[in-house]
Amino acid sequence: MEGAQAMIKLGNDWLTIAIAELGAELQSVTDARGRDWLWNGDASIWAGRSPLLFPVIGKHPDGKVLIDGQRYPIKSHGVARTSLFAPIVQDGTSCTLRLTDTDETRQAYPFAFALDMTYRLDGAALTMTARISNTGDKAMPFCFGYHPALLWPLPDAQDRPHRIRLGNGASPAHLRLGADGQRAPALHPSVFVDGVLTLDHALFVEDALIIPEGTGGHLWYGADGLPGVAVDFPGMPHLGIWTKPNGPYICIEPWHGLPSPSDPDEPLERRAGVIKLAPGAAKELPMTLTFGIPCSG
């Protein structure tokens, strides 16, 4: 036990990581030099570290999601982040934890499912793969997202500007959340310049940046010329970027699916980016973080 939570630890010559069974949430990433890369979850600022978002992303009007004509009370970001996962496979550099539906999850999300979360180390790279299976007898709509909080500033870059660089060099427009915490419809001009976003806390006064398309599935985060983080998210078309005001972290969040609009009558099955799994089908959604590589300048 660590911090009153059951933990799994993995390591190789480059990285040591810890994963909590609660939420299958990544808790720490430390490199061979002893540098921490992940936010420490200080609850006085934000208790999250790297929650998993399933089967919804963000908040819903009146805290209820509309599915197949019925409204179900659901917490922000869904059921995975507050559920206990069971370890099913583990060795020194990889593990898989599983969440299956329960009476409690079905009150919020009325489907039979299995969510297998695999963490695998390969050199300085950590690959996280979510495998969502429909174990029921009806079509299952869901969204899924990653939410890792990387330190801002990063190790060895305390006094340097930090940037996010899209690998495709694009400058996509973004959406915002309204005062109610739901997705607002207006599309805003890009905050990227030739694929580069220079981070500033003023960008997040109005909450997250939500990029609905055009990220290309690959980016770098860090200070020019210093060790940073490459983020690969093939098959994840959407991206959230967020921190609390003046928070000492930045969340780089690949998503498949967008947050709810303020319209309480939009069903989950028609949500932008929703995945619909047939009975017996499964979907894998990977993300890889590679630590300690110089960001392009």
PDB file of N, CA and C in Angstrom, residues 79-180:
ATOM      1  N   VAL A  79     -17.308   6.941 -15.024  1.00  0.00           N
ATOM      2  CA  VAL A  79     -17.234   5.986 -13.915  1.00  0.00           C
ATOM      3  C   VAL A  79     -15.840   5.407 -13.678  1.00  0.00           C
ATOM      4  N   ALA A  80     -14.955   5.480 -14.670  1.00  0.00           N
ATOM      5  CA  ALA A  80     -13.673   4.771 -14.533  1.00  0.00           C
ATOM      6  C   ALA A  80     -12.781   5.377 -13.459  1.00  0.00           C
ATOM      7  N   ARG A  81     -12.730   6.693 -13.383  1.00  0.00           N
ATOM      8  CA  ARG A  81     -11.730   7.331 -12.520  1.00  0.00           C
ATOM      9  C   ARG A  81     -11.997   7.115 -11.034  1.00  0.00           C
ATOM     10  N   THR A  82     -13.222   6.732 -10.680  1.00  0.00           N
ATOM     11  CA  THR A  82     -13.548   6.510  -9.269  1.00  0.00           C
ATOM     12  C   THR A  82     -13.814   5.045  -8.960  1.00  0.00           C
ATOM     13  N   SER A  83     -13.487   4.156  -9.886  1.00  0.00           N
ATOM     14  CA  SER A  83     -13.736   2.724  -9.705  1.00  0.00           C
ATOM     15  C   SER A  83     -12.448   1.967  -9.452  1.00  0.00           C
ATOM     16  N   LEU A  84     -12.573   0.871  -8.734  1.00  0.00           N
ATOM     17  CA  LEU A  84     -11.417   0.028  -8.434  1.00  0.00           C
ATOM     18  C   LEU A  84     -11.204  -0.967  -9.569  1.00  0.00           C
ATOM     19  N   PHE A  85     -10.013  -0.953 -10.140  1.00  0.00           N
ATOM     20  CA  PHE A  85      -9.631  -1.900 -11.177  1.00  0.00           C
ATOM     21  C   PHE A  85      -8.923  -3.080 -10.527  1.00  0.00           C
ATOM     22  N   ALA A  86      -9.026  -4.239 -11.156  1.00  0.00           N
ATOM     23  CA  ALA A  86      -8.378  -5.454 -10.652  1.00  0.00           C
ATOM     24  C   ALA A  86      -7.159  -5.769 -11.518  1.00  0.00           C
ATOM     25  N   PRO A  87      -5.971  -5.933 -10.905  1.00  0.00           N
ATOM     26  CA  PRO A  87      -4.805  -6.354 -11.696  1.00  0.00           C
ATOM     27  C   PRO A  87      -5.030  -7.763 -12.231  1.00  0.00           C
ATOM     28  N   ILE A  88      -4.746  -7.967 -13.514  1.00  0.00           N
ATOM     29  CA  ILE A  88      -4.919  -9.304 -14.090  1.00  0.00           C
ATOM     30  C   ILE A  88      -3.619  -9.864 -14.672  1.00  0.00           C
ATOM     31  N   VAL A  89      -2.672  -9.000 -15.062  1.00  0.00           N
ATOM     32  CA  VAL A  89      -1.383  -9.435 -15.592  1.00  0.00           C
ATOM     33  C   VAL A  89      -0.332  -8.430 -15.147  1.00  0.00           C
ATOM     34  N   GLN A  90       0.842  -8.932 -14.740  1.00  0.00           N
ATOM     35  CA  GLN A  90       1.913  -8.014 -14.357  1.00  0.00           C
ATOM     36  C   GLN A  90       3.258  -8.699 -14.480  1.00  0.00           C
ATOM     37  N   ASP A  91       4.251  -7.956 -15.021  1.00  0.00           N
ATOM     38  CA  ASP A  91       5.650  -8.359 -14.905  1.00  0.00           C
ATOM     39  C   ASP A  91       6.444  -7.105 -14.554  1.00  0.00           C
ATOM     40  N   GLY A  92       7.736  -7.118 -14.730  1.00  0.00           N
ATOM     41  CA  GLY A  92       8.537  -5.996 -14.267  1.00  0.00           C
ATOM     42  C   GLY A  92       8.324  -4.707 -15.024  1.00  0.00           C
ATOM     43  N   THR A  93       7.919  -4.795 -16.288  1.00  0.00           N
ATOM     44  CA  THR A  93       7.801  -3.599 -17.123  1.00  0.00           C
ATOM     45  C   THR A  93       6.404  -3.386 -17.701  1.00  0.00           C
ATOM     46  N   SER A  94       5.450  -4.228 -17.351  1.00  0.00           N
ATOM     47  CA  SER A  94       4.101  -4.032 -17.876  1.00  0.00           C
ATOM     48  C   SER A  94       3.062  -4.595 -16.927  1.00  0.00           C
ATOM     49  N   CYS A  95       1.853  -4.099 -17.056  1.00  0.00           N
ATOM     50  CA  CYS A  95       0.738  -4.621 -16.268  1.00  0.00           C
ATOM     51  C   CYS A  95      -0.557  -4.297 -16.973  1.00  0.00           C
ATOM     52  N   THR A  96      -1.585  -5.059 -16.668  1.00  0.00           N
ATOM     53  CA  THR A  96      -2.933  -4.790 -17.154  1.00  0.00           C
ATOM     54  C   THR A  96      -3.895  -4.848 -15.987  1.00  0.00           C
ATOM     55  N   LEU A  97      -4.753  -3.839 -15.892  1.00  0.00           N
ATOM     56  CA  LEU A  97      -5.795  -3.782 -14.873  1.00  0.00           C
ATOM     57  C   LEU A  97      -7.141  -3.755 -15.574  1.00  0.00           C
ATOM     58  N   ARG A  98      -8.152  -4.321 -14.930  1.00  0.00           N
ATOM     59  CA  ARG A  98      -9.460  -4.457 -15.575  1.00  0.00           C
ATOM     60  C   ARG A  98     -10.579  -3.901 -14.699  1.00  0.00           C
ATOM     61  N   LEU A  99     -11.482  -3.198 -15.368  1.00  0.00           N
ATOM     62  CA  LEU A  99     -12.735  -2.768 -14.765  1.00  0.00           C
ATOM     63  C   LEU A  99     -13.876  -3.390 -15.552  1.00  0.00           C
ATOM     64  N   THR A 100     -14.805  -4.033 -14.843  1.00  0.00           N
ATOM     65  CA  THR A 100     -16.016  -4.532 -15.478  1.00  0.00           C
ATOM     66  C   THR A 100     -17.224  -3.855 -14.836  1.00  0.00           C
ATOM     67  N   ASP A 101     -18.333  -3.912 -15.532  1.00  0.00           N
ATOM     68  CA  ASP A 101     -19.527  -3.238 -15.040  1.00  0.00           C
ATOM     69  C   ASP A 101     -19.997  -3.852 -13.721  1.00  0.00           C
ATOM     70  N   THR A 102     -20.593  -3.021 -12.905  1.00  0.00           N
ATOM     71  CA  THR A 102     -21.145  -3.419 -11.607  1.00  0.00           C
ATOM     72  C   THR A 102     -22.523  -2.792 -11.466  1.00  0.00           C
ATOM     73  N   ASP A 103     -23.205  -3.146 -10.385  1.00  0.00           N
ATOM     74  CA  ASP A 103     -24.499  -2.508 -10.119  1.00  0.00           C
ATOM     75  C   ASP A 103     -24.332  -0.983 -10.058  1.00  0.00           C
ATOM     76  N   GLU A 104     -23.228  -0.529  -9.477  1.00  0.00           N
ATOM     77  CA  GLU A 104     -23.000   0.912  -9.349  1.00  0.00           C
ATOM     78  C   GLU A 104     -22.754   1.560 -10.705  1.00  0.00           C
ATOM     79  N   THR A 105     -21.897   0.968 -11.540  1.00  0.00           N
ATOM     80  CA  THR A 105     -21.639   1.590 -12.844  1.00  0.00           C
ATOM     81  C   THR A 105     -22.888   1.585 -13.708  1.00  0.00           C
ATOM     82  N   ARG A 106     -23.707   0.540 -13.608  1.00  0.00           N
ATOM     83  CA  ARG A 106     -24.895   0.457 -14.457  1.00  0.00           C
ATOM     84  C   ARG A 106     -25.956   1.486 -14.083  1.00  0.00           C
ATOM     85  N   GLN A 107     -25.898   2.016 -12.868  1.00  0.00           N
ATOM     86  CA  GLN A 107     -26.806   3.103 -12.513  1.00  0.00           C
ATOM     87  C   GLN A 107     -26.481   4.375 -13.288  1.00  0.00           C
ATOM     88  N   ALA A 108     -25.201   4.542 -13.670  1.00  0.00           N
ATOM     89  CA  ALA A 108     -24.769   5.714 -14.418  1.00  0.00           C
ATOM     90  C   ALA A 108     -24.641   5.442 -15.911  1.00  0.00           C
ATOM     91  N   TYR A 109     -24.347   4.176 -16.247  1.00  0.00           N
ATOM     92  CA  TYR A 109     -24.044   3.803 -17.632  1.00  0.00           C
ATOM     93  C   TYR A 109     -24.553   2.384 -17.832  1.00  0.00           C
ATOM     94  N   PRO A 110     -25.715   2.222 -18.464  1.00  0.00           N
ATOM     95  CA  PRO A 110     -26.447   0.950 -18.413  1.00  0.00           C
ATOM     96  C   PRO A 110     -25.966  -0.086 -19.439  1.00  0.00           C
ATOM     97  N   PHE A 111     -24.666  -0.387 -19.391  1.00  0.00           N
ATOM     98  CA  PHE A 111     -24.099  -1.329 -20.348  1.00  0.00           C
ATOM     99  C   PHE A 111     -23.154  -2.288 -19.643  1.00  0.00           C
ATOM    100  N   ALA A 112     -23.028  -3.481 -20.228  1.00  0.00           N
ATOM    101  CA  ALA A 112     -22.044  -4.460 -19.788  1.00  0.00           C
ATOM    102  C   ALA A 112     -20.765  -4.229 -20.584  1.00  0.00           C
ATOM    103  N   PHE A 113     -19.650  -4.056 -19.874  1.00  0.00           N
ATOM    104  CA  PHE A 113     -18.396  -3.722 -20.544  1.00  0.00           C
ATOM    105  C   PHE A 113     -17.217  -4.271 -19.760  1.00  0.00           C
ATOM    106  N   ALA A 114     -16.078  -4.301 -20.424  1.00  0.00           N
ATOM    107  CA  ALA A 114     -14.789  -4.521 -19.766  1.00  0.00           C
ATOM    108  C   ALA A 114     -13.844  -3.454 -20.280  1.00  0.00           C
ATOM    109  N   LEU A 115     -13.168  -2.784 -19.365  1.00  0.00           N
ATOM    110  CA  LEU A 115     -12.147  -1.800 -19.699  1.00  0.00           C
ATOM    111  C   LEU A 115     -10.819  -2.323 -19.176  1.00  0.00           C
ATOM    112  N   ASP A 116      -9.957  -2.768 -20.086  1.00  0.00           N
ATOM    113  CA  ASP A 116      -8.620  -3.229 -19.728  1.00  0.00           C
ATOM    114  C   ASP A 116      -7.639  -2.097 -19.984  1.00  0.00           C
ATOM    115  N   MET A 117      -6.863  -1.768 -18.956  1.00  0.00           N
ATOM    116  CA  MET A 117      -5.886  -0.685 -19.069  1.00  0.00           C
ATOM    117  C   MET A 117      -4.493  -1.278 -18.917  1.00  0.00           C
ATOM    118  N   THR A 118      -3.681  -1.194 -19.980  1.00  0.00           N
ATOM    119  CA  THR A 118      -2.339  -1.764 -19.985  1.00  0.00           C
ATOM    120  C   THR A 118      -1.309  -0.642 -19.981  1.00  0.00           C
ATOM    121  N   TYR A 119      -0.314  -0.781 -19.110  1.00  0.00           N
ATOM    122  CA  TYR A 119       0.838   0.115 -19.053  1.00  0.00           C
ATOM    123  C   TYR A 119       2.069  -0.705 -19.422  1.00  0.00           C
ATOM    124  N   ARG A 120       2.877  -0.171 -20.339  1.00  0.00           N
ATOM    125  CA  ARG A 120       4.054  -0.901 -20.795  1.00  0.00           C
ATOM    126  C   ARG A 120       5.234   0.056 -20.975  1.00  0.00           C
ATOM    127  N   LEU A 121       6.369  -0.283 -20.366  1.00  0.00           N
ATOM    128  CA  LEU A 121       7.591   0.494 -20.511  1.00  0.00           C
ATOM    129  C   LEU A 121       8.472  -0.115 -21.590  1.00  0.00           C
ATOM    130  N   ASP A 122       9.034   0.747 -22.430  1.00  0.00           N
ATOM    131  CA  ASP A 122       9.986   0.327 -23.457  1.00  0.00           C
ATOM    132  C   ASP A 122      11.017   1.438 -23.578  1.00  0.00           C
ATOM    133  N   GLY A 123      12.166   1.265 -22.926  1.00  0.00           N
ATOM    134  CA  GLY A 123      13.134   2.344 -22.862  1.00  0.00           C
ATOM    135  C   GLY A 123      12.539   3.537 -22.143  1.00  0.00           C
ATOM    136  N   ALA A 124      12.652   4.724 -22.748  1.00  0.00           N
ATOM    137  CA  ALA A 124      12.126   5.941 -22.135  1.00  0.00           C
ATOM    138  C   ALA A 124      10.675   6.195 -22.495  1.00  0.00           C
ATOM    139  N   ALA A 125      10.020   5.202 -23.120  1.00  0.00           N
ATOM    140  CA  ALA A 125       8.626   5.362 -23.548  1.00  0.00           C
ATOM    141  C   ALA A 125       7.689   4.580 -22.644  1.00  0.00           C
ATOM    142  N   LEU A 126       6.587   5.215 -22.311  1.00  0.00           N
ATOM    143  CA  LEU A 126       5.489   4.582 -21.585  1.00  0.00           C
ATOM    144  C   LEU A 126       4.276   4.573 -22.503  1.00  0.00           C
ATOM    145  N   THR A 127       3.808   3.369 -22.843  1.00  0.00           N
ATOM    146  CA  THR A 127       2.595   3.245 -23.647  1.00  0.00           C
ATOM    147  C   THR A 127       1.437   2.805 -22.767  1.00  0.00           C
ATOM    148  N   MET A 128       0.364   3.558 -22.832  1.00  0.00           N
ATOM    149  CA  MET A 128      -0.878   3.244 -22.134  1.00  0.00           C
ATOM    150  C   MET A 128      -1.907   2.852 -23.190  1.00  0.00           C
ATOM    151  N   THR A 129      -2.503   1.691 -23.031  1.00  0.00           N
ATOM    152  CA  THR A 129      -3.483   1.229 -24.011  1.00  0.00           C
ATOM    153  C   THR A 129      -4.772   0.852 -23.303  1.00  0.00           C
ATOM    154  N   ALA A 130      -5.840   1.534 -23.671  1.00  0.00           N
ATOM    155  CA  ALA A 130      -7.168   1.184 -23.173  1.00  0.00           C
ATOM    156  C   ALA A 130      -7.828   0.257 -24.186  1.00  0.00           C
ATOM    157  N   ARG A 131      -8.339  -0.870 -23.703  1.00  0.00           N
ATOM    158  CA  ARG A 131      -9.106  -1.777 -24.563  1.00  0.00           C
ATOM    159  C   ARG A 131     -10.510  -1.884 -23.974  1.00  0.00           C
ATOM    160  N   ILE A 132     -11.471  -1.356 -24.716  1.00  0.00           N
ATOM    161  CA  ILE A 132     -12.856  -1.335 -24.249  1.00  0.00           C
ATOM    162  C   ILE A 132     -13.634  -2.399 -25.008  1.00  0.00           C
ATOM    163  N   SER A 133     -14.291  -3.284 -24.278  1.00  0.00           N
ATOM    164  CA  SER A 133     -15.048  -4.378 -24.882  1.00  0.00           C
ATOM    165  C   SER A 133     -16.522  -4.259 -24.511  1.00  0.00           C
ATOM    166  N   ASN A 134     -17.365  -4.532 -25.467  1.00  0.00           N
ATOM    167  CA  ASN A 134     -18.809  -4.604 -25.232  1.00  0.00           C
ATOM    168  C   ASN A 134     -19.145  -6.053 -24.909  1.00  0.00           C
ATOM    169  N   THR A 135     -19.408  -6.327 -23.643  1.00  0.00           N
ATOM    170  CA  THR A 135     -19.718  -7.689 -23.214  1.00  0.00           C
ATOM    171  C   THR A 135     -21.213  -7.942 -23.103  1.00  0.00           C
ATOM    172  N   GLY A 136     -22.008  -6.981 -23.552  1.00  0.00           N
ATOM    173  CA  GLY A 136     -23.464  -7.111 -23.479  1.00  0.00           C
ATOM    174  C   GLY A 136     -24.069  -7.522 -24.803  1.00  0.00           C
ATOM    175  N   ASP A 137     -25.385  -7.338 -24.888  1.00  0.00           N
ATOM    176  CA  ASP A 137     -26.130  -7.790 -26.064  1.00  0.00           C
ATOM    177  C   ASP A 137     -26.782  -6.651 -26.834  1.00  0.00           C
ATOM    178  N   LYS A 138     -26.328  -5.405 -26.591  1.00  0.00           N
ATOM    179  CA  LYS A 138     -26.843  -4.265 -27.340  1.00  0.00           C
ATOM    180  C   LYS A 138     -25.692  -3.328 -27.670  1.00  0.00           C
ATOM    181  N   ALA A 139     -25.861  -2.518 -28.704  1.00  0.00           N
ATOM    182  CA  ALA A 139     -24.825  -1.577 -29.116  1.00  0.00           C
ATOM    183  C   ALA A 139     -24.489  -0.624 -27.966  1.00  0.00           C
ATOM    184  N   MET A 140     -23.205  -0.303 -27.824  1.00  0.00           N
ATOM    185  CA  MET A 140     -22.705   0.448 -26.667  1.00  0.00           C
ATOM    186  C   MET A 140     -21.976   1.712 -27.127  1.00  0.00           C
ATOM    187  N   PRO A 141     -22.565   2.900 -26.875  1.00  0.00           N
ATOM    188  CA  PRO A 141     -21.873   4.142 -27.211  1.00  0.00           C
ATOM    189  C   PRO A 141     -20.994   4.601 -26.044  1.00  0.00           C
ATOM    190  N   PHE A 142     -19.826   5.139 -26.357  1.00  0.00           N
ATOM    191  CA  PHE A 142     -18.968   5.663 -25.295  1.00  0.00           C
ATOM    192  C   PHE A 142     -17.960   6.635 -25.883  1.00  0.00           C
ATOM    193  N   CYS A 143     -17.435   7.471 -25.021  1.00  0.00           N
ATOM    194  CA  CYS A 143     -16.274   8.298 -25.301  1.00  0.00           C
ATOM    195  C   CYS A 143     -15.142   7.842 -24.372  1.00  0.00           C
ATOM    196  N   PHE A 144     -13.926   8.153 -24.746  1.00  0.00           N
ATOM    197  CA  PHE A 144     -12.785   7.800 -23.895  1.00  0.00           C
ATOM    198  C   PHE A 144     -11.721   8.880 -24.011  1.00  0.00           C
ATOM    199  N   GLY A 145     -11.066   9.170 -22.894  1.00  0.00           N
ATOM    200  CA  GLY A 145      -9.992  10.160 -22.919  1.00  0.00           C
ATOM    201  C   GLY A 145      -8.916   9.884 -21.900  1.00  0.00           C
ATOM    202  N   TYR A 146      -7.697  10.309 -22.244  1.00  0.00           N
ATOM    203  CA  TYR A 146      -6.579  10.348 -21.300  1.00  0.00           C
ATOM    204  C   TYR A 146      -6.456  11.770 -20.745  1.00  0.00           C
ATOM    205  N   HIS A 147      -5.822  11.894 -19.572  1.00  0.00           N
ATOM    206  CA  HIS A 147      -5.797  13.184 -18.865  1.00  0.00           C
ATOM    207  C   HIS A 147      -4.501  13.319 -18.052  1.00  0.00           C
ATOM    208  N   PRO A 148      -3.334  13.005 -18.622  1.00  0.00           N
ATOM    209  CA  PRO A 148      -2.102  13.083 -17.821  1.00  0.00           C
ATOM    210  C   PRO A 148      -1.710  14.531 -17.534  1.00  0.00           C
ATOM    211  N   ALA A 149      -1.329  14.781 -16.300  1.00  0.00           N
ATOM    212  CA  ALA A 149      -0.894  16.106 -15.861  1.00  0.00           C
ATOM    213  C   ALA A 149       0.627  16.106 -15.768  1.00  0.00           C
ATOM    214  N   LEU A 150       1.282  16.715 -16.729  1.00  0.00           N
ATOM    215  CA  LEU A 150       2.739  16.816 -16.751  1.00  0.00           C
ATOM    216  C   LEU A 150       3.166  18.092 -16.045  1.00  0.00           C
ATOM    217  N   LEU A 151       4.299  18.024 -15.394  1.00  0.00           N
ATOM    218  CA  LEU A 151       4.775  19.199 -14.678  1.00  0.00           C
ATOM    219  C   LEU A 151       4.994  20.374 -15.638  1.00  0.00           C
ATOM    220  N   TRP A 152       4.622  21.534 -15.168  1.00  0.00           N
ATOM    221  CA  TRP A 152       4.884  22.789 -15.886  1.00  0.00           C
ATOM    222  C   TRP A 152       5.335  23.804 -14.864  1.00  0.00           C
ATOM    223  N   PRO A 153       6.599  24.147 -14.794  1.00  0.00           N
ATOM    224  CA  PRO A 153       7.659  23.789 -15.728  1.00  0.00           C
ATOM    225  C   PRO A 153       8.188  22.366 -15.506  1.00  0.00           C
ATOM    226  N   LEU A 154       8.798  21.849 -16.571  1.00  0.00           N
ATOM    227  CA  LEU A 154       9.414  20.520 -16.513  1.00  0.00           C
ATOM    228  C   LEU A 154      10.761  20.573 -15.801  1.00  0.00           C
ATOM    229  N   PRO A 155      11.297  19.398 -15.416  1.00  0.00           N
ATOM    230  CA  PRO A 155      12.616  19.354 -14.807  1.00  0.00           C
ATOM    231  C   PRO A 155      13.666  20.038 -15.696  1.00  0.00           C
ATOM    232  N   ASP A 156      14.541  20.775 -15.061  1.00  0.00           N
ATOM    233  CA  ASP A 156      15.667  21.444 -15.731  1.00  0.00           C
ATOM    234  C   ASP A 156      15.239  22.575 -16.656  1.00  0.00           C
ATOM    235  N   ALA A 157      13.980  22.991 -16.589  1.00  0.00           N
ATOM    236  CA  ALA A 157      13.518  24.050 -17.495  1.00  0.00           C
ATOM    237  C   ALA A 157      12.704  25.092 -16.743  1.00  0.00           C
ATOM    238  N   GLN A 158      13.107  25.388 -15.511  1.00  0.00           N
ATOM    239  CA  GLN A 158      12.301  26.224 -14.643  1.00  0.00           C
ATOM    240  C   GLN A 158      12.048  27.622 -15.198  1.00  0.00           C
ATOM    241  N   ASP A 159      13.023  28.198 -15.873  1.00  0.00           N
ATOM    242  CA  ASP A 159      12.909  29.596 -16.294  1.00  0.00           C
ATOM    243  C   ASP A 159      12.784  29.756 -17.794  1.00  0.00           C
ATOM    244  N   ARG A 160      12.348  28.709 -18.485  1.00  0.00           N
ATOM    245  CA  ARG A 160      12.263  28.754 -19.934  1.00  0.00           C
ATOM    246  C   ARG A 160      10.804  28.686 -20.389  1.00  0.00           C
ATOM    247  N   PRO A 161      10.468  29.364 -21.467  1.00  0.00           N
ATOM    248  CA  PRO A 161       9.116  29.214 -22.016  1.00  0.00           C
ATOM    249  C   PRO A 161       8.863  27.761 -22.407  1.00  0.00           C
ATOM    250  N   HIS A 162       7.648  27.296 -22.148  1.00  0.00           N
ATOM    251  CA  HIS A 162       7.249  25.938 -22.520  1.00  0.00           C
ATOM    252  C   HIS A 162       6.283  26.007 -23.701  1.00  0.00           C
ATOM    253  N   ARG A 163       6.433  25.043 -24.592  1.00  0.00           N
ATOM    254  CA  ARG A 163       5.640  25.058 -25.804  1.00  0.00           C
ATOM    255  C   ARG A 163       5.068  23.666 -26.084  1.00  0.00           C
ATOM    256  N   ILE A 164       3.956  23.660 -26.789  1.00  0.00           N
ATOM    257  CA  ILE A 164       3.410  22.438 -27.386  1.00  0.00           C
ATOM    258  C   ILE A 164       3.557  22.590 -28.887  1.00  0.00           C
ATOM    259  N   ARG A 165       4.209  21.603 -29.500  1.00  0.00           N
ATOM    260  CA  ARG A 165       4.471  21.652 -30.941  1.00  0.00           C
ATOM    261  C   ARG A 165       3.757  20.471 -31.606  1.00  0.00           C
ATOM    262  N   LEU A 166       2.813  20.772 -32.455  1.00  0.00           N
ATOM    263  CA  LEU A 166       2.125  19.723 -33.190  1.00  0.00           C
ATOM    264  C   LEU A 166       3.040  19.197 -34.290  1.00  0.00           C
ATOM    265  N   GLY A 167       3.118  17.877 -34.401  1.00  0.00           N
ATOM    266  CA  GLY A 167       4.008  17.272 -35.371  1.00  0.00           C
ATOM    267  C   GLY A 167       3.635  17.590 -36.802  1.00  0.00           C
ATOM    268  N   ASN A 168       2.364  17.885 -37.051  1.00  0.00           N
ATOM    269  CA  ASN A 168       1.932  18.178 -38.425  1.00  0.00           C
ATOM    270  C   ASN A 168       2.037  19.660 -38.779  1.00  0.00           C
ATOM    271  N   GLY A 169       2.485  20.493 -37.823  1.00  0.00           N
ATOM    272  CA  GLY A 169       2.654  21.913 -38.089  1.00  0.00           C
ATOM    273  C   GLY A 169       1.366  22.689 -38.265  1.00  0.00           C
ATOM    274  N   ALA A 170       0.243  22.094 -37.921  1.00  0.00           N
ATOM    275  CA  ALA A 170      -1.057  22.745 -38.120  1.00  0.00           C
ATOM    276  C   ALA A 170      -1.346  23.772 -37.030  1.00  0.00           C
ATOM    277  N   SER A 171      -2.301  24.623 -37.309  1.00  0.00           N
ATOM    278  CA  SER A 171      -2.754  25.621 -36.341  1.00  0.00           C
ATOM    279  C   SER A 171      -4.274  25.530 -36.219  1.00  0.00           C
ATOM    280  N   PRO A 172      -4.761  24.493 -35.534  1.00  0.00           N
ATOM    281  CA  PRO A 172      -6.207  24.245 -35.480  1.00  0.00           C
ATOM    282  C   PRO A 172      -6.946  25.219 -34.568  1.00  0.00           C
ATOM    283  N   ALA A 173      -8.198  25.479 -34.921  1.00  0.00           N
ATOM    284  CA  ALA A 173      -9.079  26.281 -34.070  1.00  0.00           C
ATOM    285  C   ALA A 173      -9.474  25.475 -32.840  1.00  0.00           C
ATOM    286  N   HIS A 174     -10.110  26.150 -31.869  1.00  0.00           N
ATOM    287  CA  HIS A 174     -10.481  25.459 -30.635  1.00  0.00           C
ATOM    288  C   HIS A 174     -11.858  25.881 -30.150  1.00  0.00           C
ATOM    289  N   LEU A 175     -12.423  25.028 -29.310  1.00  0.00           N
ATOM    290  CA  LEU A 175     -13.672  25.281 -28.610  1.00  0.00           C
ATOM    291  C   LEU A 175     -13.387  25.608 -27.150  1.00  0.00           C
ATOM    292  N   ARG A 176     -14.403  26.083 -26.462  1.00  0.00           N
ATOM    293  CA  ARG A 176     -14.306  26.375 -25.026  1.00  0.00           C
ATOM    294  C   ARG A 176     -15.497  25.759 -24.296  1.00  0.00           C
ATOM    295  N   LEU A 177     -15.368  25.692 -22.980  1.00  0.00           N
ATOM    296  CA  LEU A 177     -16.491  25.322 -22.128  1.00  0.00           C
ATOM    297  C   LEU A 177     -17.229  26.579 -21.701  1.00  0.00           C
ATOM    298  N   GLY A 178     -18.544  26.471 -21.586  1.00  0.00           N
ATOM    299  CA  GLY A 178     -19.327  27.583 -21.087  1.00  0.00           C
ATOM    300  C   GLY A 178     -19.263  27.669 -19.567  1.00  0.00           C
ATOM    301  N   ALA A 179     -19.955  28.661 -19.019  1.00  0.00           N
ATOM    302  CA  ALA A 179     -19.961  28.852 -17.570  1.00  0.00           C
ATOM    303  C   ALA A 179     -20.557  27.660 -16.847  1.00  0.00           C
ATOM    304  N   ASP A 180     -21.402  26.880 -17.540  1.00  0.00           N
ATOM    305  CA  ASP A 180     -22.021  25.706 -16.938  1.00  0.00           C
ATOM    306  C   ASP A 180     -21.122  24.471 -16.991  1.00  0.00           C
TER     307      ASP A 180
END
